[in-house]
Tab-separated table of C-alpha atoms in Angstrom:
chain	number	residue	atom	x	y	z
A	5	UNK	CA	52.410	47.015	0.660
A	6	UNK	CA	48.932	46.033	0.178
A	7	UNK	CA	46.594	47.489	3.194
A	8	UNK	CA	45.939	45.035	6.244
A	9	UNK	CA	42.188	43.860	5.904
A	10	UNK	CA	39.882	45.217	8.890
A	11	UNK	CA	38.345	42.636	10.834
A	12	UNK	CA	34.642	42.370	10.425
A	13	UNK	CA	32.546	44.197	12.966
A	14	UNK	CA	30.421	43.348	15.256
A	15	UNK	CA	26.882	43.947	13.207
A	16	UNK	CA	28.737	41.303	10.349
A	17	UNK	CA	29.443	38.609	12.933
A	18	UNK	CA	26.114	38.846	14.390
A	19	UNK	CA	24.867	38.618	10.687
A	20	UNK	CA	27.190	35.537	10.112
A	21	UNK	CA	26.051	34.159	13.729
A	22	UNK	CA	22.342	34.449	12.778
A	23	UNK	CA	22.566	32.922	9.764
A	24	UNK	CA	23.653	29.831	11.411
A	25	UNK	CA	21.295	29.791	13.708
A	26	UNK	CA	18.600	30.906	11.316
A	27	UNK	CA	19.414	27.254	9.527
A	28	UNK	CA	19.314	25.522	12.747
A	29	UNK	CA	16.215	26.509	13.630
A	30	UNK	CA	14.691	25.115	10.042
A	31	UNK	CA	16.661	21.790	10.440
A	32	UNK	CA	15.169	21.424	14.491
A	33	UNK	CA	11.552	22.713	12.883
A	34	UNK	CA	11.386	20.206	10.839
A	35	UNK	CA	12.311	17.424	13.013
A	36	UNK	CA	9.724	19.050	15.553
A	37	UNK	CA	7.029	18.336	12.568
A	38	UNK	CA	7.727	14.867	12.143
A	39	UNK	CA	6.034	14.161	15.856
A	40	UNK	CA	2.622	15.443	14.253
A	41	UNK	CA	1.513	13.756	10.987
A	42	UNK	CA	-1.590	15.410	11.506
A	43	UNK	CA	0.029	18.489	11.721
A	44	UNK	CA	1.935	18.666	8.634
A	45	UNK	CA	-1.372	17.516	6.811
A	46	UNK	CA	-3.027	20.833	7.888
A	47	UNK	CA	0.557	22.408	6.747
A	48	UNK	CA	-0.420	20.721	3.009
A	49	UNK	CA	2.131	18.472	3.160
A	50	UNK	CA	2.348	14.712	2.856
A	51	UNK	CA	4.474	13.284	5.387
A	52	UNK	CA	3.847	10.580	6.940
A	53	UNK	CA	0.516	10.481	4.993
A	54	UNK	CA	-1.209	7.589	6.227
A	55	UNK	CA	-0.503	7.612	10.145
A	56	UNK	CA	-2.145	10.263	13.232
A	57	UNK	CA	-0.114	11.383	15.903
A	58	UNK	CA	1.453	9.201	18.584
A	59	UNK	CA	-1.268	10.453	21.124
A	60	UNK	CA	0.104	8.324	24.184
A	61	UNK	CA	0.886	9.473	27.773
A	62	UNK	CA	4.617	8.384	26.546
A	63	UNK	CA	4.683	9.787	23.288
A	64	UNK	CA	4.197	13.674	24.817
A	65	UNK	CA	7.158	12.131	27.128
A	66	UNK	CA	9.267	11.464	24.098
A	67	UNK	CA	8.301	15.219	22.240
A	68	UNK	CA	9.319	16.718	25.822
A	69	UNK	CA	12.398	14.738	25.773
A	70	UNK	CA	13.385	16.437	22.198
A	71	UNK	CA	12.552	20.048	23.196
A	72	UNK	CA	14.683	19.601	26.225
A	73	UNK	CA	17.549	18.074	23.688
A	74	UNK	CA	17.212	20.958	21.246
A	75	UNK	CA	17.948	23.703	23.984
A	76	UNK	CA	20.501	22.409	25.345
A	77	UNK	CA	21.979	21.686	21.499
A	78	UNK	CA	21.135	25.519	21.008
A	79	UNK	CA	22.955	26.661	24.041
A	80	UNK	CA	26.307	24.363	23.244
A	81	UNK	CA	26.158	25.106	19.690
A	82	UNK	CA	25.513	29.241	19.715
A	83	UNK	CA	26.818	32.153	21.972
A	84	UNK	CA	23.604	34.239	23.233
A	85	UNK	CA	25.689	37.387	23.226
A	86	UNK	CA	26.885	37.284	19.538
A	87	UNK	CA	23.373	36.573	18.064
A	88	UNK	CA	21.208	39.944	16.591
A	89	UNK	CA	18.157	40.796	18.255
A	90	UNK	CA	15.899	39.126	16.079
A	91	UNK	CA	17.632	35.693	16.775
A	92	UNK	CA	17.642	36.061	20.178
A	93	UNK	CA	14.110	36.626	20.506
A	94	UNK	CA	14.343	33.303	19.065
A	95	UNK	CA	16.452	31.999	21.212
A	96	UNK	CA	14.436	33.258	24.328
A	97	UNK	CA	10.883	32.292	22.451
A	98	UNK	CA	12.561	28.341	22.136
A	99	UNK	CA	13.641	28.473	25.775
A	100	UNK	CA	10.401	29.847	27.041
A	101	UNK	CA	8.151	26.942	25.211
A	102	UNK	CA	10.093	24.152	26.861
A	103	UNK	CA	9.654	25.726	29.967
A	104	UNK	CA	5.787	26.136	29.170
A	105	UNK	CA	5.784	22.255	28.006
A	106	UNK	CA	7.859	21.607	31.246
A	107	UNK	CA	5.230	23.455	33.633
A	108	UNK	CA	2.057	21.607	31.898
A	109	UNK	CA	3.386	18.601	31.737
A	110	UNK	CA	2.027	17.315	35.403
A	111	UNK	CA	-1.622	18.390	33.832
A	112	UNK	CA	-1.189	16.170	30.720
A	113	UNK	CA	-4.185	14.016	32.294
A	114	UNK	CA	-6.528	17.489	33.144
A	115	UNK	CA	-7.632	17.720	29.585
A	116	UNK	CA	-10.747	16.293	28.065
A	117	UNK	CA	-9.695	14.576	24.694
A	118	UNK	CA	-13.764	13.643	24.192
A	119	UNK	CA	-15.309	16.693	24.590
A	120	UNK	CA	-18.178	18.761	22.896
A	121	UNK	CA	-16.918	21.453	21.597
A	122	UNK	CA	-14.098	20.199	19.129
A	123	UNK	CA	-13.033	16.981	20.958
A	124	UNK	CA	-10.996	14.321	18.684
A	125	UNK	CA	-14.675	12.532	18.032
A	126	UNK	CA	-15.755	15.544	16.461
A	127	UNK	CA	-12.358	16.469	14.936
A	128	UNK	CA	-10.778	13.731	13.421
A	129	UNK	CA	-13.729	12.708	10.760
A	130	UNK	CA	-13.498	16.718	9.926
A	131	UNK	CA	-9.876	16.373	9.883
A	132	UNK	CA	-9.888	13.206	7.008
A	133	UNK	CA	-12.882	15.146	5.335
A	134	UNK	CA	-11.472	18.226	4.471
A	135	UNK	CA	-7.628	18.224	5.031
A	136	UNK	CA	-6.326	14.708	3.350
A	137	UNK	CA	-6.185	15.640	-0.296
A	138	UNK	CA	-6.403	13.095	-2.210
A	139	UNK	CA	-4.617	13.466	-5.747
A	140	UNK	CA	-3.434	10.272	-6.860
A	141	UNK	CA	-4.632	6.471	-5.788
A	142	UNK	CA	-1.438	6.587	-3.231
A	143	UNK	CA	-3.239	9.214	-1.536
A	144	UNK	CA	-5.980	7.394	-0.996
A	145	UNK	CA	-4.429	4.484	0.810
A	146	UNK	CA	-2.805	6.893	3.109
A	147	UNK	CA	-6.635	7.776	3.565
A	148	UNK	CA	-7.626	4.513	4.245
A	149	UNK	CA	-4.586	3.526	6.573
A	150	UNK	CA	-5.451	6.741	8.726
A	151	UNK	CA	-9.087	4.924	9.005
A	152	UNK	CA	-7.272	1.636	9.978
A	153	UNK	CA	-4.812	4.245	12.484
A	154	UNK	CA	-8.205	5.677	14.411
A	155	UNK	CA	-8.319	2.811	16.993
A	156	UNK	CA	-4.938	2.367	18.175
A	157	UNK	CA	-5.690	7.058	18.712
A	158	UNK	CA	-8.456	6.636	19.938
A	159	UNK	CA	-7.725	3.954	22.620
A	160	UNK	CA	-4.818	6.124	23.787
A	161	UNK	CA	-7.217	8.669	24.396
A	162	UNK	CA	-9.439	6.467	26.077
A	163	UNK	CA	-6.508	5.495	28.311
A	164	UNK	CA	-5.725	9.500	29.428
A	165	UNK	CA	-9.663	9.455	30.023
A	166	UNK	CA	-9.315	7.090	32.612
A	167	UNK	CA	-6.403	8.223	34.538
A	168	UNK	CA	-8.271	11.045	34.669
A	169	UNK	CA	-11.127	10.019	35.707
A	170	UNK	CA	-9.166	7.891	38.158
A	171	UNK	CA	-7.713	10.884	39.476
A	172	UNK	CA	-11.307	12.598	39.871
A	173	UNK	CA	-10.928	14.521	37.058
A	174	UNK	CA	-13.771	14.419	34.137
A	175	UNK	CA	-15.770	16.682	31.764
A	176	UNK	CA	-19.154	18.143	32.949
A	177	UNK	CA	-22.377	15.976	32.124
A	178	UNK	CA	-23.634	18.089	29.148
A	179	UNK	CA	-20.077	17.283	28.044
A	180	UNK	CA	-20.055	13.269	27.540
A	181	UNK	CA	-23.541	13.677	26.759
A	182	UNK	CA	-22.424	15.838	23.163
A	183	UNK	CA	-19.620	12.776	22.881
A	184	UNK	CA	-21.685	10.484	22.653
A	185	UNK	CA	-24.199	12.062	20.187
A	186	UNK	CA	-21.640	13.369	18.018
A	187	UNK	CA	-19.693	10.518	18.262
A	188	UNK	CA	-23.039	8.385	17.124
A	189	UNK	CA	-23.885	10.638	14.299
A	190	UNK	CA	-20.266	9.427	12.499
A	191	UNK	CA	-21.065	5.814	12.790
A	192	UNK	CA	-24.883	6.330	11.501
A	193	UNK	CA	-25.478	5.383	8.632
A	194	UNK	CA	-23.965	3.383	5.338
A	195	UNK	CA	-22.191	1.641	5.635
A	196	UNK	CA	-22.785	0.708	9.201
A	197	UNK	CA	-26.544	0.804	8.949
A	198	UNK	CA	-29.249	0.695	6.198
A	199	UNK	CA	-29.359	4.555	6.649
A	200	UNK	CA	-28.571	7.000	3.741
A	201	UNK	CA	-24.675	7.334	3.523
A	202	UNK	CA	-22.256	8.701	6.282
A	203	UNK	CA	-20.370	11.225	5.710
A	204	UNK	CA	-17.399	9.452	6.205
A	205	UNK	CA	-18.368	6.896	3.672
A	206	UNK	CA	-19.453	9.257	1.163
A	207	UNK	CA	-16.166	11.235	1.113
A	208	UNK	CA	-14.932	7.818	0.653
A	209	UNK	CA	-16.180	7.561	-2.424
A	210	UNK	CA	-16.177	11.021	-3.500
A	211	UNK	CA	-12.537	10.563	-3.278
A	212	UNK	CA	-12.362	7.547	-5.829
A	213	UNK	CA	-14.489	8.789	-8.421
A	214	UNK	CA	-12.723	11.842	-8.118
A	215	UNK	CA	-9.605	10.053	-8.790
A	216	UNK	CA	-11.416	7.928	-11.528
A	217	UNK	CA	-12.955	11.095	-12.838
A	218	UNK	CA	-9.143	12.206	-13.373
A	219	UNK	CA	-8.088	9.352	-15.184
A	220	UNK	CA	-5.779	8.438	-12.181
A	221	UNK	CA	-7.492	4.760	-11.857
A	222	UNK	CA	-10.061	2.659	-13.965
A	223	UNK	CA	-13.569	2.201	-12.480
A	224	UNK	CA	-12.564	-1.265	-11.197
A	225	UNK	CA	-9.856	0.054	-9.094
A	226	UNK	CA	-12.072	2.887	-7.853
A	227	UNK	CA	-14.020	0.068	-6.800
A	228	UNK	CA	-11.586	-1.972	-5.026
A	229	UNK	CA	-10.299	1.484	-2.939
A	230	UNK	CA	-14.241	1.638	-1.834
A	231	UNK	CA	-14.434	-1.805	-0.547
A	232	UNK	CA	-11.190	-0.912	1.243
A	233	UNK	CA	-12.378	2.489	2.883
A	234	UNK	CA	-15.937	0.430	3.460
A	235	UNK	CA	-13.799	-2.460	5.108
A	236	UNK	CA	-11.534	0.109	7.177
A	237	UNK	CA	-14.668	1.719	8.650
A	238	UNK	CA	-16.418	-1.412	9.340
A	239	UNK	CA	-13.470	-3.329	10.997
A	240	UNK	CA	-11.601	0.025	12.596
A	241	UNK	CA	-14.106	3.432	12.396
A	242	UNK	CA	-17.279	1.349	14.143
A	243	UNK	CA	-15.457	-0.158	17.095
A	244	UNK	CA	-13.657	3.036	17.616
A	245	UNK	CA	-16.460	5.423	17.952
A	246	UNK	CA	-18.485	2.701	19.624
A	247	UNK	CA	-15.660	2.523	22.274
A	248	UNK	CA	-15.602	6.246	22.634
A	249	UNK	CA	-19.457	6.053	23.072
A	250	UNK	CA	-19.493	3.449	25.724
A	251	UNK	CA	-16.953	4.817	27.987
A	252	UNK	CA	-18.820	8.293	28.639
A	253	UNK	CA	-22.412	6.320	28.082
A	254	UNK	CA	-21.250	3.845	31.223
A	255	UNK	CA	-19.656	6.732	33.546
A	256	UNK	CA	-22.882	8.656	33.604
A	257	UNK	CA	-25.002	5.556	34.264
A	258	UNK	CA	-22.988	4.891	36.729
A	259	UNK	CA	-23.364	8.624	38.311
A	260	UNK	CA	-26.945	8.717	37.226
């Protein structure tokens, strides 16, 4: 009579368990990606190429939303007790940044998106400088559709500056006063001025000869994806920064 097979221990089970969980965690990290473009760019990846984050007061709602989903999935889907240590550090690690998300989210308006020292003004030209790779001509429209994205950011922003301000709640003086020279410098200038080229614009075209350099495009279409970048910061960069320089520019005259 062939021997009864011994059930599996407890270390195998917990093996098994992990495993599972392991794989859930990779499906729920990636979904947690797809709410940052921006983030995944900086991750050298190519998602969602040519948009920026959902920066609204409602789209931190929504990402709070999904955390809260995902425990709750994790605690109907896994027993605590059967998972190894490792995965319930996990565990505790995915339940303890909810709660941190939870606890800010009543200061979501305390922050200073325009600031000085890194603020999105400063950032996001740094961001399309050196982090969007551009390696074949689809890259580049992503490129030039995150130029066309920077208003519709930007004036979200603007909108969490104002309830905050609303609320009595705004950076120091020497603060605004760094926006609005940094935020200057970008749209100084070619193409927005007679002034040597921004640096904006000439990553622009450093881009497309790059790409005609390659043999990716001809030089007419390198061309035609410089009047489009030139167009994009015209029509969408300009008005943009200019907002983000008037709002700060207008509080402090009206303090002065």
């Amino acid at each position: 009579m062939a021997p009864r097979p011994r059930p599996a221990d407890g270390g195998a089970r917990a093996a098994t368990t992990d495993a599972r969980r392991n794989e859930w965690f990779e499906r729920k990290y990636e979904e947690q990606l797809q709410f940052s473009p921006l983030g995944m760019t900086m991750l050298g990846r190519k998602d969602r190429y040519g948009e920026l984050d959902d920066m609204s007061r409602e789209g931190a709602a929504t990402q709070l939303a999904w955390q809260a989903a995902a425990v709750d999935e994790m605690k109907s889907s896994f027993d605590y007790d059967a998972l190894g240590d490792d995965a319930k550090l996990s565990w505790d690690l995915f339940v303890y940044q909810l709660e941190a998300a939870q606890a800010a989210e009543r200061f979501h308006d305390h922050g200073y998106p325009f600031e000085q020292m890194g603020g999105a003004q400063a950032f996001l030209p740094t961001f399309l400088i050196n982090f969007h790779k551009v390696d074949d001509e689809a890259d580049y429209q992503a490129y030039v559709s995150r130029l066309r994205e920077v208003p519709r950011a930007f004036g979200q922003l603007l909108e969490q500056v104002k309830r905050s301000a609303a609320a009595g709640i705004r950076p120091p003086r020497f603060a605004e006063e760094g926006v609005i020279d940094q935020a200057g410098k970008v749209i100084a200038g070619a193409p927005f001025d007679n002034g040597p080229d921004s640096a904006l614009w000439a990553d622009a075209q450093a881009k497309a000869d790059a790409l005609q350099k390659a043999g990716k495009i001809d030089a007419a279409r390198a061309l035609a994806l410089k009047d489009e970048a030139r167009k994009a910061l015209l029509e969408s960069i300009k008005p943009a920064f200019s907002d983000v320089i008037a709002w700060p520019r207008n509080a402090l005259t009206s303090f002065a």
